[in-house]
Short mmCIF file of C-alpha atoms in Angstrom, two decimals:
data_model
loop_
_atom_site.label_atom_id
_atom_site.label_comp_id
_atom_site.label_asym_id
_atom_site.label_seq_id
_atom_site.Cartn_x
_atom_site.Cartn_y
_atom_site.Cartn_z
CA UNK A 184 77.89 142.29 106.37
CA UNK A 185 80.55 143.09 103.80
CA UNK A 186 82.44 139.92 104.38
CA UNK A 187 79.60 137.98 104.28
CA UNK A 188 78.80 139.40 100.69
CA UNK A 189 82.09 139.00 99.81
CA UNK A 190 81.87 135.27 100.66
CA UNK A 191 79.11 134.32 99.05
CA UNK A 192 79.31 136.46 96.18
CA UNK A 193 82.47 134.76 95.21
CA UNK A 194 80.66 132.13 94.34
CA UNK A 195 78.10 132.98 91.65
CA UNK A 196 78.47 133.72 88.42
CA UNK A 197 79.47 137.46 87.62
CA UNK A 198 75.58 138.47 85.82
CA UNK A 199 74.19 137.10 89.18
CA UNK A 200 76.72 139.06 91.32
CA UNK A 201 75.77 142.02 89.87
CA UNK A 202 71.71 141.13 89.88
CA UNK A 203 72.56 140.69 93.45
CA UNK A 204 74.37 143.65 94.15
CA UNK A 205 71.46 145.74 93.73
CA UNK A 206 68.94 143.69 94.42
CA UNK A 207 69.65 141.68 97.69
CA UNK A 208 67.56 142.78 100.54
CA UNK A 209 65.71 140.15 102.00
CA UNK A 210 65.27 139.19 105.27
CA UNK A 211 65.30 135.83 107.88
CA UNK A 212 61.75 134.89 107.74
CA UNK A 213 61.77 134.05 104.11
CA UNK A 214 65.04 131.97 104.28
CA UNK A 215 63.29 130.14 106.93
CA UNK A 216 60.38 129.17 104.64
CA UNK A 217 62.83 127.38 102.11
CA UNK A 218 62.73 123.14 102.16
CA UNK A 219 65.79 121.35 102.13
CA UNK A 220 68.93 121.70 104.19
CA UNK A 221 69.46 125.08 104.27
CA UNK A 222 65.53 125.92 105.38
CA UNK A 223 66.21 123.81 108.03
CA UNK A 224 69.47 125.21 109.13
CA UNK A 225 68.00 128.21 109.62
CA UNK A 226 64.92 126.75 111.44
CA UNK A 227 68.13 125.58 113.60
CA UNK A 228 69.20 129.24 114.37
CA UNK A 229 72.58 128.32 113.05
CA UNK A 230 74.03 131.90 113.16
CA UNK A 231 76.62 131.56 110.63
CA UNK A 232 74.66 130.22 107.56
CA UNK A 233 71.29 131.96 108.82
CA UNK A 234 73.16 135.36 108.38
CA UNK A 235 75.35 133.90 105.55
CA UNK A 236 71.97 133.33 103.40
CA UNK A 237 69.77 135.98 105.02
CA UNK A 238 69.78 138.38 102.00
CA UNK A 239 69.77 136.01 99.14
CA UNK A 240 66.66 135.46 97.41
CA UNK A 241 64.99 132.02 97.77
CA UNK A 242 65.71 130.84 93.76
CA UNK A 243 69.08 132.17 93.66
CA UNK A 244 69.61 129.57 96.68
CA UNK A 245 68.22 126.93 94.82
CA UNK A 246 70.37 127.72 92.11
CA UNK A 247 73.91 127.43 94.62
CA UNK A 248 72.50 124.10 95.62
CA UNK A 249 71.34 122.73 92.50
CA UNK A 250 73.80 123.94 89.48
CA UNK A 251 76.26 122.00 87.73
CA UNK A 252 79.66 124.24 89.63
CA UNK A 253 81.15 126.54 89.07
CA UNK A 254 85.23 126.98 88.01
CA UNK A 255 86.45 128.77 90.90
CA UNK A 256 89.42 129.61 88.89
CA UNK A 257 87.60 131.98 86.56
CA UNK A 258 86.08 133.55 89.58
CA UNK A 259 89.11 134.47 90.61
CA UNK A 260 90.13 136.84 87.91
CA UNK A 261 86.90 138.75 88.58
CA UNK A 262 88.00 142.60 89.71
CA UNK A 263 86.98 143.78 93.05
CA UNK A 264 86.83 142.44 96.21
CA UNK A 265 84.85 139.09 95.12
CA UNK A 266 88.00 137.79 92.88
CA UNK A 267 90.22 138.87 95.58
CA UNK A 268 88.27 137.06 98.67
CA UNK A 269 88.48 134.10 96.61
CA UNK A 270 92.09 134.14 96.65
CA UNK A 271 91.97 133.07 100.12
CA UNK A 272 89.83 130.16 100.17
CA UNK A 273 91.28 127.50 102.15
CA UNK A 274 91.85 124.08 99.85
CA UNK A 275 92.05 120.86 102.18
CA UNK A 276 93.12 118.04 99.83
CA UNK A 277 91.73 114.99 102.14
CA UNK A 278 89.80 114.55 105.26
CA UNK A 279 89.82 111.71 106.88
CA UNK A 280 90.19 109.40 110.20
CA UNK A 281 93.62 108.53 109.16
CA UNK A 282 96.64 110.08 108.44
CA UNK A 283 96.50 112.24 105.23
CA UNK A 284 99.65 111.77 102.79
CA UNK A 285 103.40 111.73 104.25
CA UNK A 286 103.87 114.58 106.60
CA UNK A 287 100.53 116.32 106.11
CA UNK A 288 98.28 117.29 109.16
CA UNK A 289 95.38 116.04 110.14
CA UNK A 290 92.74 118.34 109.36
CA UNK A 291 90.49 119.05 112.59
CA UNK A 292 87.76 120.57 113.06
CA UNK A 293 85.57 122.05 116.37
CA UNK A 294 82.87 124.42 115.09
CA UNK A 295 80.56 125.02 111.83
CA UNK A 296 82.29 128.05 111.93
CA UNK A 297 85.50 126.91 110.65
CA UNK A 298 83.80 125.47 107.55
CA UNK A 299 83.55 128.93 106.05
CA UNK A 300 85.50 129.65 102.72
CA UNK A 301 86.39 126.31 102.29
CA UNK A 302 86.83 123.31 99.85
CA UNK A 303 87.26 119.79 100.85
CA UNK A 304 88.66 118.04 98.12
CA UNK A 305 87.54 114.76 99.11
CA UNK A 306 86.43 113.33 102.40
CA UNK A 307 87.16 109.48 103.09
CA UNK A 308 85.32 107.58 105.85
CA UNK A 309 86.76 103.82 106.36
CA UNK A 310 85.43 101.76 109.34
CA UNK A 311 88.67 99.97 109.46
CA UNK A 312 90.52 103.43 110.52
CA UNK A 313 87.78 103.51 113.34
CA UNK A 314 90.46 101.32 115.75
CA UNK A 315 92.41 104.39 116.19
CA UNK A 316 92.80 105.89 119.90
CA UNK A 317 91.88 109.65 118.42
CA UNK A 318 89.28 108.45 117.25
CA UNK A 319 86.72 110.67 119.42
CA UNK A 320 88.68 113.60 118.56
CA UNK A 321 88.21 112.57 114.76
CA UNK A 322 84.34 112.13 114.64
CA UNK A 323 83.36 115.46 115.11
CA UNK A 324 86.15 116.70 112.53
CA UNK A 325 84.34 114.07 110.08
CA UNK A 326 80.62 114.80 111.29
CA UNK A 327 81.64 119.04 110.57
CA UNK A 328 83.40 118.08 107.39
CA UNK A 329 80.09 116.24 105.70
CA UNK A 330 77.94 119.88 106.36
CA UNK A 331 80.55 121.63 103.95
CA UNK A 332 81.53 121.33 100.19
CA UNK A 333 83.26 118.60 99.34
CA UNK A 334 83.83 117.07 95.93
CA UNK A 335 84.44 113.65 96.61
CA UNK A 336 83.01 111.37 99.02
CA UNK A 337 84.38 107.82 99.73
CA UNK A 338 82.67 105.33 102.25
CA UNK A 339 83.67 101.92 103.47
CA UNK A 340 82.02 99.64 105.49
CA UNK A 341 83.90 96.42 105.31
CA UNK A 342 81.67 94.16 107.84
CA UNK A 343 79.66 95.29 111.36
CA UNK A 344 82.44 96.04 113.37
CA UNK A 345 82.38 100.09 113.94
CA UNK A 346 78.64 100.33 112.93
CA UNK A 347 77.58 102.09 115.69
CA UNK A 348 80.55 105.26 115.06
CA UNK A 349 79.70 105.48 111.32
CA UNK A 350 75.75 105.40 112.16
CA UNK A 351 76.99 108.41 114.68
CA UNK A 352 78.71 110.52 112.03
CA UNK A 353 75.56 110.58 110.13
CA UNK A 354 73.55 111.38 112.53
CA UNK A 355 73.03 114.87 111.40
CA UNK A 356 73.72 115.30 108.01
CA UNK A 357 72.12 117.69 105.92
CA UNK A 358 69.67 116.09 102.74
CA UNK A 359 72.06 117.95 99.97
CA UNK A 360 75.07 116.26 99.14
CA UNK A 361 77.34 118.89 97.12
CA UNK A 362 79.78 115.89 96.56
CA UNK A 363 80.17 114.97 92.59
CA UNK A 364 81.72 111.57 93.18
CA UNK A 365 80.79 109.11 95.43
CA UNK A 366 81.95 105.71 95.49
CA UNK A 367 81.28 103.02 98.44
CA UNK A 368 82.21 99.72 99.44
CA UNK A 369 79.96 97.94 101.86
CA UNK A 370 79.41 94.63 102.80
CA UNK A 371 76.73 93.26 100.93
CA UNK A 372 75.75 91.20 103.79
CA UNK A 373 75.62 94.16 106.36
CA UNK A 374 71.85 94.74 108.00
CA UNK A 375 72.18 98.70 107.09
CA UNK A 376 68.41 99.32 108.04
CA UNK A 377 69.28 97.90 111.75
CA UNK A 378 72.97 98.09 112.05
CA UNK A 379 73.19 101.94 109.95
CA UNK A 380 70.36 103.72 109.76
CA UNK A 381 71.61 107.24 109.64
CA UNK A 382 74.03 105.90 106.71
CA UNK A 383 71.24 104.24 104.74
CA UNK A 384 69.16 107.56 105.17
CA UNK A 385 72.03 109.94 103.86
CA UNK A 386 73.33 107.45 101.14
CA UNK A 387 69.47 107.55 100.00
CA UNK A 388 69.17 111.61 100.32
CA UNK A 389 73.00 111.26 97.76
CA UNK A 390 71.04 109.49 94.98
CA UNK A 391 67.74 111.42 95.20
CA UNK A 392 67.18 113.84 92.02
CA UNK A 393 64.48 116.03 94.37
CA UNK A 394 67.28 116.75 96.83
CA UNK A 395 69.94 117.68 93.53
CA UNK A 396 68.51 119.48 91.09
CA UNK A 397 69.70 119.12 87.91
CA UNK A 398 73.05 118.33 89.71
CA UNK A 399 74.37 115.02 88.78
CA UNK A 400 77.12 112.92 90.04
CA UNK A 401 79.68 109.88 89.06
CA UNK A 402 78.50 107.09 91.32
CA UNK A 403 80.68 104.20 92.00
CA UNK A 404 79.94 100.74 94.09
CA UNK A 405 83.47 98.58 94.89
CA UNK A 406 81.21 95.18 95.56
CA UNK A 407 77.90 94.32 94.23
CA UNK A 408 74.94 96.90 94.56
CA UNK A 409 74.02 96.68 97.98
CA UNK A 410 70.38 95.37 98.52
CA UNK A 411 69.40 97.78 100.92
CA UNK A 412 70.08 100.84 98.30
CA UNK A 413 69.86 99.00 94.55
CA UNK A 414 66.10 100.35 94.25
CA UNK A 415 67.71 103.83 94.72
CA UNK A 416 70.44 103.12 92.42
CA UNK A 417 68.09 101.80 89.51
CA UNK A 418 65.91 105.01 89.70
CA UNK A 419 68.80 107.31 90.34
CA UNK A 420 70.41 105.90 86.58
CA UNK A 421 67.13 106.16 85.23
CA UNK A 422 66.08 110.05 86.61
CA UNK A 423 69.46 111.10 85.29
CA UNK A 424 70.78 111.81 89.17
CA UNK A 425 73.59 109.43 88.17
CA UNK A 426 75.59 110.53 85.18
CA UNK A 427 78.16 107.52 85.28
CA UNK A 428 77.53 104.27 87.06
CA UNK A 429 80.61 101.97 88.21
CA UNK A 430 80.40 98.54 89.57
CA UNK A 431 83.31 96.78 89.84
CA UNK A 432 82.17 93.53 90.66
CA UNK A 433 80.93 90.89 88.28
CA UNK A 434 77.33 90.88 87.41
CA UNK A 435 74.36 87.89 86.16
CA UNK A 436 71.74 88.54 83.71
CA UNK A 437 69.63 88.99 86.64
CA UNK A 438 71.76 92.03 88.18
CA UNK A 439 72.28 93.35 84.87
CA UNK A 440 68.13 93.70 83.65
CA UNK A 441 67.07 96.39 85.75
CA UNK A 442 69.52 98.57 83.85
CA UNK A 443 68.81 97.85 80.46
CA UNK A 444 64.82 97.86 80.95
CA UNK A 445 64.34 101.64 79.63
CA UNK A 446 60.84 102.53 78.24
CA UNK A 447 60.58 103.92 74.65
CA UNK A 448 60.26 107.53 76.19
CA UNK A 449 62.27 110.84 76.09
CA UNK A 450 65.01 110.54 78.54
CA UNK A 451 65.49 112.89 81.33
CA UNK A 452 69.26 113.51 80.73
CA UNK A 453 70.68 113.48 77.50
CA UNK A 454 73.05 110.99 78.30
CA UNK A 455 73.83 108.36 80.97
CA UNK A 456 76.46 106.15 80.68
CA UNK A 457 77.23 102.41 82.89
CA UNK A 458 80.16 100.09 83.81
CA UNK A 459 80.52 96.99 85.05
CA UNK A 460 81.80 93.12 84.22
CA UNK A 461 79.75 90.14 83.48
CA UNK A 462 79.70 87.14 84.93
CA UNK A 463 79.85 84.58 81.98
CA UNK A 464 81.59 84.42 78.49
CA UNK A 465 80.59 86.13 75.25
CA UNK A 466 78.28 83.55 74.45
CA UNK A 467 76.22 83.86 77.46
CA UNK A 468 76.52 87.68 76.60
CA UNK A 469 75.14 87.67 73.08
CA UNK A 470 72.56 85.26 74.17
CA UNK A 471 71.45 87.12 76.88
CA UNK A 472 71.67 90.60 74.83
CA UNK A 473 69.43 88.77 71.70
CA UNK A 474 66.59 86.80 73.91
CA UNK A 475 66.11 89.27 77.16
CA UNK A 476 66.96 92.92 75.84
CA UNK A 477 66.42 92.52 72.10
CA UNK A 478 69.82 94.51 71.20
CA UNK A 479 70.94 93.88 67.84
CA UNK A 480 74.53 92.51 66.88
CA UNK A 481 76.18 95.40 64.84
CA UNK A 482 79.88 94.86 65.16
CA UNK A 483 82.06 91.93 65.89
CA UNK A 484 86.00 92.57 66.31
CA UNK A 485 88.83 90.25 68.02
CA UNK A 486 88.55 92.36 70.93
CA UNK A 487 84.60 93.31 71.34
CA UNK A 488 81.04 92.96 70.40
CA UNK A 489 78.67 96.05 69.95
CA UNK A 490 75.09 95.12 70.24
CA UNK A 491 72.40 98.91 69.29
CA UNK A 492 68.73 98.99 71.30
CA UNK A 493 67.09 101.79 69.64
CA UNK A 494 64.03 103.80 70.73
CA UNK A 495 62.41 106.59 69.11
CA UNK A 496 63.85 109.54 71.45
CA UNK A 497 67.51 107.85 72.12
CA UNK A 498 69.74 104.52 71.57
CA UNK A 499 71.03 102.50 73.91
CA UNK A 500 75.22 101.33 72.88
CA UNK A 501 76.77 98.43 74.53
CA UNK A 502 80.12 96.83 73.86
CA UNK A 503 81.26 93.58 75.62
CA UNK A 504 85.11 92.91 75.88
CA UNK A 505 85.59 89.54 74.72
CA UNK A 506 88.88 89.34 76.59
CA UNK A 507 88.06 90.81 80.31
CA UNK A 508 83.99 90.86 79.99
CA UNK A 509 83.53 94.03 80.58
CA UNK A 510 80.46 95.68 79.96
CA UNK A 511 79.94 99.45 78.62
CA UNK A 512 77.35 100.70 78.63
CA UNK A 513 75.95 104.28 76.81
CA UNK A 514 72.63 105.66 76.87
CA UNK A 515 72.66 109.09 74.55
CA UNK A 516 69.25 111.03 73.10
CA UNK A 517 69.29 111.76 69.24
CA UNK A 518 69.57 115.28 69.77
CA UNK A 519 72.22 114.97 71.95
CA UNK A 520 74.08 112.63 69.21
CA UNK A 521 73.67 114.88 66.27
CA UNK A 522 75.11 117.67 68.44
CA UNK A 523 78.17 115.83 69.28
CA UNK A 524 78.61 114.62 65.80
CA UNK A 525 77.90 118.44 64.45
CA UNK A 526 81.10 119.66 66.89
CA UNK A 527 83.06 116.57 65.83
CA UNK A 528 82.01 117.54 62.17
CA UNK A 529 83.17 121.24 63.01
CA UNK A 530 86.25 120.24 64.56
CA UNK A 531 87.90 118.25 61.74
CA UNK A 532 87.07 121.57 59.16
CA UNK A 533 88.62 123.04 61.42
CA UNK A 534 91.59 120.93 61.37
CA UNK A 535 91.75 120.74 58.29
CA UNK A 536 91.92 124.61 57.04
CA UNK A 537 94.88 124.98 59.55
CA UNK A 538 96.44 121.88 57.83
CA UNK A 539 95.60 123.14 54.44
CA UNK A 540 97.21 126.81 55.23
CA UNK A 541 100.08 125.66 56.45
CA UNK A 542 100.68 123.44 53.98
CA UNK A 543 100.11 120.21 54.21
CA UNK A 544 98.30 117.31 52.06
CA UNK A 545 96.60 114.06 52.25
CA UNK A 546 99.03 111.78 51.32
CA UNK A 547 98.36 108.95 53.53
CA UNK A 548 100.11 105.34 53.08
CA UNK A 549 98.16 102.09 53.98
CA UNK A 550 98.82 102.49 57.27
CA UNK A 551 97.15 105.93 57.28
CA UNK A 552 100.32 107.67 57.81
CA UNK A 553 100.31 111.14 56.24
CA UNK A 554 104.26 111.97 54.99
CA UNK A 555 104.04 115.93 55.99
CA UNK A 556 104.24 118.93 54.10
CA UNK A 557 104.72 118.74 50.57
CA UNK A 558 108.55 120.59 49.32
CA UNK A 559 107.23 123.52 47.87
CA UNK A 560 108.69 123.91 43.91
CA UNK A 561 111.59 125.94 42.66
CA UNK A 562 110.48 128.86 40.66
CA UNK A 563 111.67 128.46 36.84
#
């Protein structure tokens, strides 16, 4: 049992390690009770995480699934046999059906088992790699990867060959995604409900707050918002689930609405932010931003346009570059403002006393240039 502890231990916080330490006996039948992946894992009789999450109690679970992270590399100058165990967790930079970079292995997997103390640092599924001959070998390295932690998740699904193999690797995935990117690129023409069902499900279970907690994620989408999942996307940017959204293909007025149509209410996440191009000129844009949103004009350079939608609790910013059209979008609550402008505030004092102590001076040209320290004067 002392490995176990060890293992999981190393990676909580230090106050909870030590709440833990003395305070950790539980047993099976309560883990068994808990929703979500883990409940039913255990439900499962997986041996590993059943014993692995045995003594923990039910909200300090919730917590691992549902927190921000954690920086493993201040765990790891914790004293005792928790820093030390995390010393020796195993760091896999890619797993995928491919080759990895240069000379690099391929990472393969048999058993759940394998999956303990470590980190995938991203895991990258492409349908057009499915052609390969090892590719039976590869799925259940790829199904065994998606139950661990992983901090990047990349999917494409380029058209309907291979359907059937992708629907198979999600087949069993767990509800909790610990990912905190995901970006995909699938054919916006691709059936997902008949051709990838077990896809559609898991992609749904990635943008559903209920599922994550307070955990949010960077979400990007390579081609247009797929039809089969925009819904999700819309409420998952307006629950706070997504904390930056990426499209990288060109969207209408019509595309565009949905994520401009908040009501005057406080928001869930203090900030949100959007990217994306438009379709049309800067014409079309202010036009668009003036009779459908009712964002006001509030600076015009060579370069952009900044249009302000203001609501009691929060303002909405949105600058369109008048050379590319691109479209950025930032959605930030009052409070949340005034404490970024308080540590900006704080920050240039700060600045400023070490400038002042060691000498220097304001003495700025037009160009805003300051000339340095000023030659301190001979004593008479």
């Amino acid at each position: 049992m002392e490995d176990l502890q060890q293992q999981t231990l190393s990676l909580l916080p230090k106050k909870i390690v030590l709440d833990i330490y003395y305070l950790n006996k539980v047993c099976l039948a309560i883990v068994k009770k808990l929703k979500g992946t883990f409940g039913k894992t255990a439900k499962k009789m997986y041996r590993l995480l059943s014993r692995y999450l045995a003594y923990l109690p039910p909200e300090i679970i919730v917590d691992i699934v549902s927190q921000q992270g954690i920086y493993k590399v201040n765990l790891k100058l914790l004293e005792g046999p928790y820093g030390e165990f995390l010393q020796r967790v195993t760091d896999y930079p890619l797993i995928s059906i491919g080759s990895v970079r240069g000379d690099e292995p391929l990472v393969r997997l048999k058993d759940i088992s394998e999956l303990r103390g470590v980190l995938i640092r991203s895991i990258q599924l492409d349908s057009q790699d499915f052609s390969l001959l090892s590719l039976l070998r590869r799925l259940k390295t790829l199904r065994l990867a998606i139950q661990g932690w992983y901090v990047q998740l990349i999917i494409f699904m380029c058209g309907y060959e291979y359907t059937a193999e992708m629907n198979r690797i999600f087949k069993y995935a767990p509800e909790v995604c610990p990912a905190s990117r995901v970006s995909v690129n699938i054919s916006t023409d691709l059936n997902m409900k008949d051709k990838c069902p077990n896809l559609l499900t898991f992609l749904k279970n990635v943008l559903a707050l209920k599922e994550h907690p307070q955990k949010r994620i960077k979400f990007t989408s390579s081609k247009n918002f797929h039809k089969d999942l925009k819904a999700n996307i819309v409420e998952a940017f307006y629950n706070g689930r997504i904390s930056h959204l990426k499209c990288e293909e060109a969207l209408d007025e019509n595309e565009l609405s949905p994520f401009l149509a908040f009501m005057d209410e406080k928001l869930k996440m203090p900030f949100t932010k959007m990217t994306c191009k438009f379709k049309k000129e800067s014409k079309e844009f202010e036009a668009f931003m003036r009779k459908d949103i009712d964002a006001i004009l509030v600076k015009r350079s060579r370069s952009s346009t900044t249009y302000i939608l203001k609501k009691s609790d929060f303002s909405i910013k949105i600058v369109f570059g008048n050379y590319n059209s691109t479209v950025a979008i930032d959605i930030m609550s009052n409070e949340y403002k005034e404490q970024i402008e308080a540590e900006n505030r704080e920050a240039k004092k700060a600045m400023e006393e070490v400038a002042k102590e060691e000498g220097y001076y304001d003495k700025s040209g037009p160009s805003g240039i300051s000339w340095g320290p000023e030659a301190k004067r001979p004593r008479l």
